[in-house]
XYZ file of C-alpha atoms in Angstrom:
266
model
C 0.904 -16.668 -10.303
C -1.674 -14.661 -12.233
C -1.351 -11.774 -14.659
C -3.972 -9.213 -15.654
C -3.284 -7.914 -19.156
C -4.467 -4.307 -19.057
C -4.338 -1.477 -21.601
C -1.132 0.136 -20.352
C 0.434 -2.448 -18.037
C 0.454 -6.122 -17.059
C -0.260 -6.544 -13.345
C 0.819 -9.582 -11.344
C -1.776 -10.525 -8.731
C -2.839 -13.190 -6.298
C -5.945 -14.098 -4.343
C -6.473 -16.100 -1.158
C -9.453 -16.900 1.017
C -12.980 -17.387 -0.292
C -13.451 -16.719 -4.041
C -17.109 -15.968 -3.332
C -16.429 -13.770 -0.311
C -16.434 -9.995 0.097
C -13.396 -8.631 -1.819
C -10.659 -7.101 0.322
C -7.988 -5.543 -1.895
C -4.461 -4.870 -0.600
C -2.156 -2.294 -2.246
C 1.495 -2.255 -1.208
C 4.030 0.478 -0.582
C 6.799 1.977 -2.659
C 9.680 -0.477 -3.070
C 7.765 -3.606 -1.993
C 5.713 -6.262 -3.757
C 2.598 -8.207 -2.802
C 4.587 -10.298 -0.304
C 4.263 -7.288 1.983
C 0.945 -8.776 3.110
C 2.001 -12.421 3.620
C 1.922 -12.357 7.426
C -1.408 -10.559 7.661
C -3.120 -12.694 5.007
C -2.110 -15.807 6.985
C -3.966 -14.455 10.027
C -7.226 -13.588 8.267
C -10.150 -16.022 7.899
C -10.304 -18.316 4.900
C -14.080 -17.954 4.528
C -16.262 -14.941 3.888
C -13.542 -12.725 2.404
C -11.774 -12.769 -0.968
C -8.263 -11.491 -0.283
C -6.761 -9.854 -3.382
C -3.314 -8.304 -3.730
C -1.302 -7.066 -6.691
C 2.021 -5.582 -7.717
C 1.486 -2.035 -8.977
C 3.257 -0.977 -12.160
C 7.034 -1.028 -11.943
C 7.078 -3.395 -8.954
C 7.351 -7.109 -8.314
C 6.408 -9.218 -11.327
C 4.275 -6.547 -12.996
C 5.503 -4.793 -16.118
C 7.479 -1.582 -15.814
C 6.489 1.255 -18.162
C 8.921 4.106 -18.550
C 8.576 6.833 -15.900
C 7.264 9.226 -14.830
C 3.918 7.909 -13.560
C 1.000 9.885 -12.184
C -1.318 9.010 -9.309
C -4.148 9.100 -11.837
C -2.406 6.420 -13.935
C -1.832 4.221 -10.876
C -5.487 4.637 -9.950
C -6.621 3.813 -13.489
C -4.472 0.661 -13.440
C -6.201 -0.412 -10.233
C -9.682 0.416 -11.452
C -9.144 -1.501 -14.693
C -7.595 -4.429 -12.803
C -10.584 -4.732 -10.458
C -12.953 -4.609 -13.400
C -10.901 -7.297 -15.163
C -11.195 -9.719 -12.227
C -14.865 -9.033 -11.590
C -14.760 -6.856 -8.461
C -17.712 -4.474 -8.304
C -17.412 -3.399 -4.655
C -14.500 -3.897 -2.253
C -12.816 -2.954 0.967
C -9.501 -1.354 0.027
C -6.429 -1.641 2.277
C -3.606 0.601 1.070
C -0.211 1.143 2.680
C 1.798 4.285 1.889
C 1.411 4.955 -1.864
C -1.139 2.140 -1.826
C -3.220 4.300 0.496
C -2.901 7.222 -1.912
C -4.206 4.994 -4.699
C -7.073 3.977 -2.427
C -7.983 7.573 -1.598
C -8.140 8.573 -5.251
C -10.001 5.425 -6.271
C -12.619 5.964 -3.542
C -13.086 9.543 -4.759
C -13.364 8.606 -8.431
C -15.458 5.470 -7.924
C -17.367 5.752 -4.641
C -19.505 2.724 -5.505
C -16.444 0.554 -6.016
C -14.825 1.194 -2.609
C -17.103 0.372 0.332
C -14.503 0.844 3.063
C -10.945 2.195 3.149
C -7.914 1.445 5.308
C -5.246 4.169 5.143
C -2.176 2.481 6.542
C 0.884 4.673 7.014
C -0.402 6.918 4.275
C -1.444 10.529 3.840
C -3.235 12.868 1.485
C 0.150 14.404 0.736
C 3.308 12.400 1.389
C 6.454 14.472 1.708
C 7.327 17.407 -0.523
C 7.954 17.627 -4.224
C 11.551 18.686 -3.501
C 12.156 15.637 -1.290
C 10.930 13.243 -3.979
C 12.850 15.029 -6.731
C 16.063 14.779 -4.702
C 15.439 11.066 -4.119
C 14.816 10.512 -7.835
C 18.104 12.206 -8.712
C 20.031 10.126 -6.160
C 18.567 6.903 -7.519
C 19.337 7.919 -11.087
C 22.921 8.595 -10.042
C 23.596 5.640 -7.744
C 20.683 3.214 -7.952
C 18.286 2.220 -5.181
C 21.109 0.493 -3.314
C 22.687 3.883 -2.613
C 19.627 4.841 -0.525
C 18.604 1.447 0.820
C 19.916 1.829 4.368
C 18.315 5.258 4.756
C 15.004 3.922 3.446
C 15.069 0.977 5.858
C 15.527 3.426 8.739
C 12.238 4.991 7.686
C 10.549 1.611 7.251
C 11.391 -0.223 10.460
C 12.061 0.283 14.136
C 15.610 -0.173 15.387
C 15.066 -3.687 16.783
C 13.625 -5.058 13.557
C 16.380 -3.450 11.455
C 18.967 -5.634 13.223
C 17.066 -8.864 12.502
C 17.882 -11.358 9.773
C 14.489 -10.695 8.208
C 15.413 -7.074 7.575
C 18.042 -8.298 5.115
C 15.276 -9.851 3.020
C 13.343 -6.602 2.933
C 16.457 -4.722 1.882
C 16.886 -7.209 -0.959
C 13.271 -6.721 -2.041
C 13.776 -2.965 -2.066
C 17.005 -2.988 -4.053
C 15.594 -5.424 -6.627
C 12.712 -3.083 -7.403
C 13.244 -1.733 -10.947
C 14.717 1.758 -10.731
C 12.248 2.975 -13.367
C 9.356 1.676 -11.273
C 10.610 3.319 -8.096
C 11.320 6.596 -9.903
C 7.953 6.523 -11.647
C 6.008 6.088 -8.408
C 8.163 8.702 -6.666
C 7.198 11.169 -9.408
C 3.541 10.340 -8.796
C 3.947 11.104 -5.102
C 5.833 14.328 -5.816
C 2.946 15.680 -7.889
C 0.092 14.449 -5.702
C -1.972 16.280 -3.092
C -5.250 14.493 -2.395
C -6.449 16.723 0.439
C -9.425 18.160 -1.442
C -10.728 14.876 -2.841
C -10.147 12.927 0.376
C -12.025 15.597 2.337
C -15.067 14.798 0.216
C -15.136 11.065 0.996
C -18.111 9.558 2.805
C -17.345 5.955 3.720
C -15.951 3.998 6.679
C -12.213 4.718 7.054
C -9.599 3.242 9.380
C -6.236 4.978 9.667
C -3.253 2.977 10.923
C -0.018 4.636 12.005
C 3.280 3.338 13.327
C 4.860 4.911 16.410
C 8.313 4.993 14.796
C 7.249 5.657 11.188
C 9.612 8.244 9.737
C 8.128 8.068 6.224
C 4.507 8.828 7.190
C 4.523 9.985 10.823
C 1.480 8.992 12.850
C 0.334 12.581 13.219
C 0.189 12.997 9.457
C -1.728 9.735 9.030
C -4.160 10.766 11.770
C -4.731 14.174 10.185
C -5.541 12.578 6.834
C -7.866 10.042 8.461
C -9.720 12.843 10.221
C -10.523 14.486 6.875
C -13.271 11.850 6.573
C -16.141 12.239 9.074
C -16.733 9.231 11.294
C -13.319 7.712 10.670
C -11.196 6.007 13.311
C -7.424 5.976 13.843
C -5.090 3.591 15.668
C -1.342 3.737 16.282
C 0.754 0.579 16.573
C 3.462 0.996 19.202
C 7.052 0.025 18.332
C 6.251 -0.236 14.603
C 7.646 1.830 11.765
C 6.318 2.359 8.237
C 5.431 -1.305 7.605
C 3.536 -2.456 10.723
C 1.990 -5.356 8.806
C 5.534 -6.796 8.724
C 6.717 -5.875 12.232
C 3.455 -6.451 14.150
C 1.194 -8.615 11.960
C -0.971 -9.964 14.796
C -1.815 -6.468 16.049
C -2.322 -5.234 12.490
C -4.645 -8.110 11.583
C -6.577 -7.545 14.806
C -7.262 -3.897 13.939
C -8.237 -4.879 10.413
C -10.663 -7.571 11.581
C -12.247 -5.179 14.109
C -12.793 -2.649 11.326
C -14.302 -5.278 9.022
C -16.675 -6.491 11.725
C -17.669 -3.304 13.554
C -17.570 -0.680 10.767
C -18.365 -2.755 7.694
C -20.444 -5.527 9.303
C -18.566 -8.373 7.658
C -20.178 -10.972 9.877
C -17.884 -13.990 9.275
C -14.685 -12.211 10.326
């Protein structure tokens, strides 16, 4: 386990693969930690790419400042973290709120982000009212009171009946309430349409056929804000296709790395 001691937060992080390879940075979704990427990381090559993942503030083993958070603060955490570990240019893979962080980071620091994967993410996710209602419910009854409804948005019906789904429910409910509320507030206040429309870099959008949190059409529309981007939909998957369909997900990622970003060893 590693910790990056930053100005406003301590971020837990991990790296796999080649320490001298091209950095590929993974940012996870609301209510999950860096284990979100375990299955995909296991399918990626061990040479040529430096695979970096981290727990954003209020999640996993990172510290949990008092909410609310802003998308700008989450982006600043990420920018400072990458500077701390010596990353000067990376391919950024963000799922859900992780994709929002990636969009803003690519806009603020175009030289830092060489390619962007927007997985189950959008320039604007939901409405402010939706997030405010969720925050109030969690304040009143904790994350457990919404866990089943959230899992319906995360996974397809078949996966939700599996034993593994129990583990993901446990991960969700053990997320600090302050961390979940803080990131929800960031999403409520965020609309990245203008800044994302100004991006000029290779972008891959990934949607899930049964994603109720970020429907495929919304992901596709955000992806198409960037000229020259490509979009793929993973059939049968929900909001976390890297969990439900890791082989397909890793295949799309490796195609993007090779064909769009010319990472020759992948």
